[in-house]
XYZ file of C-alpha atoms in Angstrom:
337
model
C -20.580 9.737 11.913
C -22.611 12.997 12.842
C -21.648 12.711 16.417
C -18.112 11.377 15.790
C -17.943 15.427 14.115
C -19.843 16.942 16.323
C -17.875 15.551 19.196
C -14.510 16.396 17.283
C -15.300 20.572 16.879
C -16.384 20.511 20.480
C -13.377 19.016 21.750
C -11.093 21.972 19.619
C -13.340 24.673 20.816
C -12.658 23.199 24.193
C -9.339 23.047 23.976
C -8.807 26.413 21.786
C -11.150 28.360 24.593
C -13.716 28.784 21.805
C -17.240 28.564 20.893
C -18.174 27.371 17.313
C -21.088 29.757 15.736
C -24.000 27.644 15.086
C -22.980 25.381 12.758
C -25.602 22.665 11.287
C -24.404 19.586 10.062
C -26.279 18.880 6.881
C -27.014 15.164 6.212
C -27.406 15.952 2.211
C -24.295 17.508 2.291
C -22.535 14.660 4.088
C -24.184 12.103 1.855
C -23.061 14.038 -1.928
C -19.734 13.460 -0.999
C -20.198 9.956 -0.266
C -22.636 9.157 -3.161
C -20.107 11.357 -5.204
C -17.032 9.258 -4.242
C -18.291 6.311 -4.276
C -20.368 6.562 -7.447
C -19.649 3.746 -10.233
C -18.368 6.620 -12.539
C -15.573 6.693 -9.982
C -14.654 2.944 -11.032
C -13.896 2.191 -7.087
C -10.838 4.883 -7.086
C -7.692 2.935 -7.722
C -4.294 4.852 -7.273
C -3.088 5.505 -10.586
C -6.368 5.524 -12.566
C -8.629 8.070 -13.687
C -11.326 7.310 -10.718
C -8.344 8.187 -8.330
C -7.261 11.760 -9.683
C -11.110 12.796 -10.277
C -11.641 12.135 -6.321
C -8.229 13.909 -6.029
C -9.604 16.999 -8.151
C -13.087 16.559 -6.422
C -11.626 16.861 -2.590
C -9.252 19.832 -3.812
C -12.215 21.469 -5.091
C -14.044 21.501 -1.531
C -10.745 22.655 0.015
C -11.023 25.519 -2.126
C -14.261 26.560 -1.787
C -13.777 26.673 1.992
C -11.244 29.088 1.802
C -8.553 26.566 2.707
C -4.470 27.553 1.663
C -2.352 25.492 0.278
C 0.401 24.654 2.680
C 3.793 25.935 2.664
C 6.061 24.815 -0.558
C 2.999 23.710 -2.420
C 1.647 26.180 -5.392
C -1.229 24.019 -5.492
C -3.522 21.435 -2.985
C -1.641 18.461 -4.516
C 1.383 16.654 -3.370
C 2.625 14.551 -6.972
C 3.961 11.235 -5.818
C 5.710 8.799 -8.080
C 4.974 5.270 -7.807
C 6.324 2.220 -9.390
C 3.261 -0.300 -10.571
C 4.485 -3.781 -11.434
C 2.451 -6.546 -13.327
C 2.847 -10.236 -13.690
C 2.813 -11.187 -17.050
C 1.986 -14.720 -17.408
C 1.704 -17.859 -14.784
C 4.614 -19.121 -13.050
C 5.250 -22.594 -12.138
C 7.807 -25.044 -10.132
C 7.975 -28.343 -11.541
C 9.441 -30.415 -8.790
C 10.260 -34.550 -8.734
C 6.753 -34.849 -6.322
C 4.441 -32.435 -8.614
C 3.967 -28.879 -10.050
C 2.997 -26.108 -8.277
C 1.622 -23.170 -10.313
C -0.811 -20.501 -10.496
C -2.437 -19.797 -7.486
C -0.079 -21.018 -4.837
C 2.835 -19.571 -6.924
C 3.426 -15.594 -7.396
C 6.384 -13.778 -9.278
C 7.282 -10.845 -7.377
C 10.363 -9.637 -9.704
C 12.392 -10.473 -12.777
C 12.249 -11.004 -16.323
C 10.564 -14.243 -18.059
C 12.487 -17.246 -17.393
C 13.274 -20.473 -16.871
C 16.043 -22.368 -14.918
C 17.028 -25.840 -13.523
C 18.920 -26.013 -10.241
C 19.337 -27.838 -6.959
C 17.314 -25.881 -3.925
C 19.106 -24.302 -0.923
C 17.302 -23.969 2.529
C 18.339 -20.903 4.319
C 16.130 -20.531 6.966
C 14.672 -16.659 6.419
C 17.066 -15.705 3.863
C 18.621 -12.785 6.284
C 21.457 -10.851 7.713
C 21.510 -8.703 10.232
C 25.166 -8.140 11.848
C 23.708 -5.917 14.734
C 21.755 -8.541 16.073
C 23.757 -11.779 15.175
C 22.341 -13.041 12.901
C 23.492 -14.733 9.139
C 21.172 -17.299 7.111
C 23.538 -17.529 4.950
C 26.786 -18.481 6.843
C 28.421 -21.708 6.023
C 26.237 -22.188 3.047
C 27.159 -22.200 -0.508
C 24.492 -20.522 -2.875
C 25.957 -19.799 -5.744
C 24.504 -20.868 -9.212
C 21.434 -22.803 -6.843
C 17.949 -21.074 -6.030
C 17.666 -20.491 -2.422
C 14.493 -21.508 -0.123
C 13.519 -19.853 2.628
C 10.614 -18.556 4.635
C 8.738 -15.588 4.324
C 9.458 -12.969 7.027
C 12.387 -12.496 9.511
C 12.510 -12.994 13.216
C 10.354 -11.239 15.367
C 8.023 -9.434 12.840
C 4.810 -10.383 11.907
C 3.315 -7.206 10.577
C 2.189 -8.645 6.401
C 3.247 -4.888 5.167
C 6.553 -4.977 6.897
C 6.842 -8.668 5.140
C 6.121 -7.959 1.692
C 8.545 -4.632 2.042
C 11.154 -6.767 3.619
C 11.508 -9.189 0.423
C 13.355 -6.930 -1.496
C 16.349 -6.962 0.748
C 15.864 -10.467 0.920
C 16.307 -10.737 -2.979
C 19.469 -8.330 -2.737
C 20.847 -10.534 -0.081
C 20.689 -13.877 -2.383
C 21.764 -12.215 -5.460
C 25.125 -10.618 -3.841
C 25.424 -14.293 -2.901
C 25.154 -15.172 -6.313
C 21.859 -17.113 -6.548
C 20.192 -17.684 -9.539
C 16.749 -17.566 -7.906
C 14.631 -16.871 -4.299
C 11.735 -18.325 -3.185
C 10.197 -17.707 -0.320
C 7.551 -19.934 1.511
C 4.417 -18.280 3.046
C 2.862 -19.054 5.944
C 1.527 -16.033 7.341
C -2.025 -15.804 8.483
C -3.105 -12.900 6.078
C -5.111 -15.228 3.808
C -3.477 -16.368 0.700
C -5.453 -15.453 -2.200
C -5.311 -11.846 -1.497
C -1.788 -12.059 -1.272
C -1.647 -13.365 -4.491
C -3.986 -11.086 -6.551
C -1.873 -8.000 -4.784
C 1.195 -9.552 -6.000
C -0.028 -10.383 -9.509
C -2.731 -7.616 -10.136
C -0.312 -4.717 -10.145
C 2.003 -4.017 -7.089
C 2.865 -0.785 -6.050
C 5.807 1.335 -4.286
C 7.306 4.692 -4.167
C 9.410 5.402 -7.030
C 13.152 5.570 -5.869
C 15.605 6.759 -8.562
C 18.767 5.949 -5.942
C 17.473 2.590 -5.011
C 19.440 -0.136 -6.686
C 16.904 -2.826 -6.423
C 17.580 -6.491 -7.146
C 16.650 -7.927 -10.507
C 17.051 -11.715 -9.355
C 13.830 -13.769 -10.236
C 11.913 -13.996 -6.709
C 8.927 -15.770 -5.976
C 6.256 -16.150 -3.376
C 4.794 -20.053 -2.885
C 2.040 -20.566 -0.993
C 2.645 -22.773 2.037
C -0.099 -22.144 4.513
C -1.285 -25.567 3.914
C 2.278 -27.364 4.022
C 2.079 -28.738 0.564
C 4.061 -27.066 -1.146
C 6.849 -26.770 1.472
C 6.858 -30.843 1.385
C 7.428 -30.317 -2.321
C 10.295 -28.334 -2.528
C 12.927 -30.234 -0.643
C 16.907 -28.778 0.137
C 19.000 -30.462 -2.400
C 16.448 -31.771 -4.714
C 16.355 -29.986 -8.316
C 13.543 -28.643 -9.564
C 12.541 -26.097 -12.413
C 11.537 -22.577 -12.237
C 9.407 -21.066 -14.646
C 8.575 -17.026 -14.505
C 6.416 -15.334 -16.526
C 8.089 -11.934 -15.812
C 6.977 -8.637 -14.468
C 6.163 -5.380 -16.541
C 7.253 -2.377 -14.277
C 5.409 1.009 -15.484
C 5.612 4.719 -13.394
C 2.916 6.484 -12.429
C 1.894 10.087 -10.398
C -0.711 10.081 -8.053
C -1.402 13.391 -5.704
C -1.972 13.513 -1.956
C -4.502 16.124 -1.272
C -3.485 18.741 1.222
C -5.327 21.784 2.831
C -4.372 24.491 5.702
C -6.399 26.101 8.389
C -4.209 28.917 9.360
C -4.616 29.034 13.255
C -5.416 32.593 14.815
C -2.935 32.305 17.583
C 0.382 33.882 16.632
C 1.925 32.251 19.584
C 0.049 28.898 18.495
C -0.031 29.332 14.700
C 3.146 27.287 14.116
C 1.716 24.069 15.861
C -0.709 21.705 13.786
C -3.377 19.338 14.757
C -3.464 17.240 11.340
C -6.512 15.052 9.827
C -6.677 12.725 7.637
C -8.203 9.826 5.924
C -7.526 7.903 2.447
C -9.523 8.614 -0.431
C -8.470 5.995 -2.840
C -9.873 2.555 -2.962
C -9.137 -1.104 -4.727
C -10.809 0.092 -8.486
C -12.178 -3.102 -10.302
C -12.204 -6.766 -10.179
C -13.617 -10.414 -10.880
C -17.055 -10.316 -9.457
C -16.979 -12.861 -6.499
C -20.529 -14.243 -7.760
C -21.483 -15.145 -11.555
C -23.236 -11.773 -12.574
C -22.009 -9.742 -9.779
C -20.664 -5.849 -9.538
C -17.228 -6.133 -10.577
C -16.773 -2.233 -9.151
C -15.402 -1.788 -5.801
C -17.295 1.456 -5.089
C -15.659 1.813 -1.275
C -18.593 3.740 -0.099
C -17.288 2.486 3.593
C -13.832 2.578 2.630
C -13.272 4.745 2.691
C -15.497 7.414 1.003
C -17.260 8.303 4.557
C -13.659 9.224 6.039
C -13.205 11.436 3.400
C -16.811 12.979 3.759
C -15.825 13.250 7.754
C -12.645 15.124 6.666
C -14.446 17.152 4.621
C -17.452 18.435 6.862
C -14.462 18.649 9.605
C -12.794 21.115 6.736
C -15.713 23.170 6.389
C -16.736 23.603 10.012
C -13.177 24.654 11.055
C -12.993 27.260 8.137
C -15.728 28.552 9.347
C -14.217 29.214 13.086
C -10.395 28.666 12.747
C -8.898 27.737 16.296
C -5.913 29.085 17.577
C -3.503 26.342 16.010
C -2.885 25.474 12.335
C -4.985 22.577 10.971
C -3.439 20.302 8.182
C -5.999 18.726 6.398
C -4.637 15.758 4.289
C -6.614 13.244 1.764
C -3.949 10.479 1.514
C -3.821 8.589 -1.844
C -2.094 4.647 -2.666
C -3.393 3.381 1.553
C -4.917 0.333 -0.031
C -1.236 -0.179 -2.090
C 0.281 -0.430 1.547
C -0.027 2.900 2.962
C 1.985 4.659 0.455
C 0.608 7.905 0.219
C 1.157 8.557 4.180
């Protein structure tokens, strides 16, 4: 980590024609932030929670004391984000004629508490996409059935891009007039932390113009091929959700400026960054275990490099601008960037 800074204000006092004053890393310094960030107190930093806006307040506090400005449009160091946090509220199940899946292979993503009986539709990915050709749904009657399909769409494999995907999926069977989707997943990202994303409290970017499916959508695990033998186009089966509770939240991306010294070069900006937030607290993995996610390594030493990188540029400010950004919500699927 030392040299990782030490060869990062070379290389802008290289490339700035400048020499940095003596400037001495201090290894107590480094480590408060870390211990700081990544102390219990800070209950592991989850977006949303207390943890999260004291690291917020913490990081704006250093920015400040360096003699960082906020940037342009901003009275303060904070950029407010709202985010949408969504919670299962009970187990869901699918009661089929060759078993019950429930529980852990089976994950409400949206829609009230419910239950319905209907035949199952297989339609391939569930997608549309005129530009390229392509129509799941064509020659297929959905209406009043829940559809089946696969998790993902051609030619993207990316588990972010996935799980983001599924809500056009969902519009896509609801305009179709579906009275359920679920999707089948076989993706290598391993299940169970799929799962406890889903049902733990997922998170997105509020979006007041977004007129987002409410059809009842599910995930079912099918990396083993069980379930996928279960659920069989044309059979019936039964679909119990326990519902999602959808709650708003504000969480702040943390944002300082290095005005550069170049008037020529001022208006260009080399930007930094690293995430500050981390996955808060959760069933021990051990009987007896720490059930706080402290992050120490994720990723409280990025922020400590940001940091020290803050101070030592303050110090000697090149010729260009430096934006100096502590990015909230990564772990909730890079959100905050």
């Amino acid at each position: 980590l030392l040299l990782l800074l030490v060869g990062s204000s070379v290389l802008v006092s290289a490339q700035d024609s400048l020499s940095l004053p003596e400037f001495t890393l201090s290894e107590e310094e480094i480590a408060s932030h870390i211990y700081f960030l990544a102390s219990d107190e800070l209950k592991g930093r989850r977006t949303g929670e207390e943890g999260n806006n004291i690291a917020a307040r913490y990081i704006a506090e250093q920015f400040r004391s360096y003699g960082l400005k906020t940037p342009p449009g901003q009275e303060s160091y904070f950029q407010p984000i709202e985010f949408e946090k969504r919670i299962v509220l009970k187990e869901s199940s699918i009661e089929t004629a060759s078993g019950e899946i429930v529980g852990s292979a089976c994950a409400m993503l949206n829609g009230d508490e419910m239950k319905v009986e209907s035949r199952l539709v297989f339609a391939k990915n569930g997608w549309v996409d005129e530009e390229k050709g392509i129509d799941d749904y064509e020659d297929l009657d959905v209406y009043g059935k829940i559809v089946l399909v696969n998790v993902g769409v051609p030619g993207e494999s990316s588990i972010r891009k996935v799980l983001s995907l599924s809500a056009k999926k969902s519009m896509l069977a609801e305009e179709r007039g579906a009275l359920a989707l679920v999707e089948l997943y076989r993706e290598n990202f391993p299940w169970n932390y799929i799962s406890r994303a889903i049902t733990s409290g997922r998170m997105g970017v509020k979006d007041p113009t977004n007129l987002e499916s409410i059809l009842p959508h599910f995930w079912v695990n099918n990396q083993d091929q069980q379930a996928g033998k279960k659920l069989i186009d044309g059979e019936n089966v039964t679909l119990k959700g326990g519902g999602i509770l959808s709650s708003s939240l504000i969480s702040n991306n943390v944002i300082g400026l290095i005005e550069g010294t170049n008037i020529s070069k001022k208006q260009e900006y080399v930007v930094l960054t690293a995430h500050y937030d981390h996955i808060g607290v959760s069933k021990p993995s051990v009987a007896g275990g720490d059930s706080i996610n402290n992050g120490a390594r994720d990723n409280a030493t990025g922020v400590a490099a940001l940091l020290t990188a803050a101070k030592a540029l303050a110090e000697e400010r090149p010729e260009r601008s430096i934006l100096l950004i502590a990015f909230t919500a990564e772990e909730m699927g890079l959100l905050g960037s």
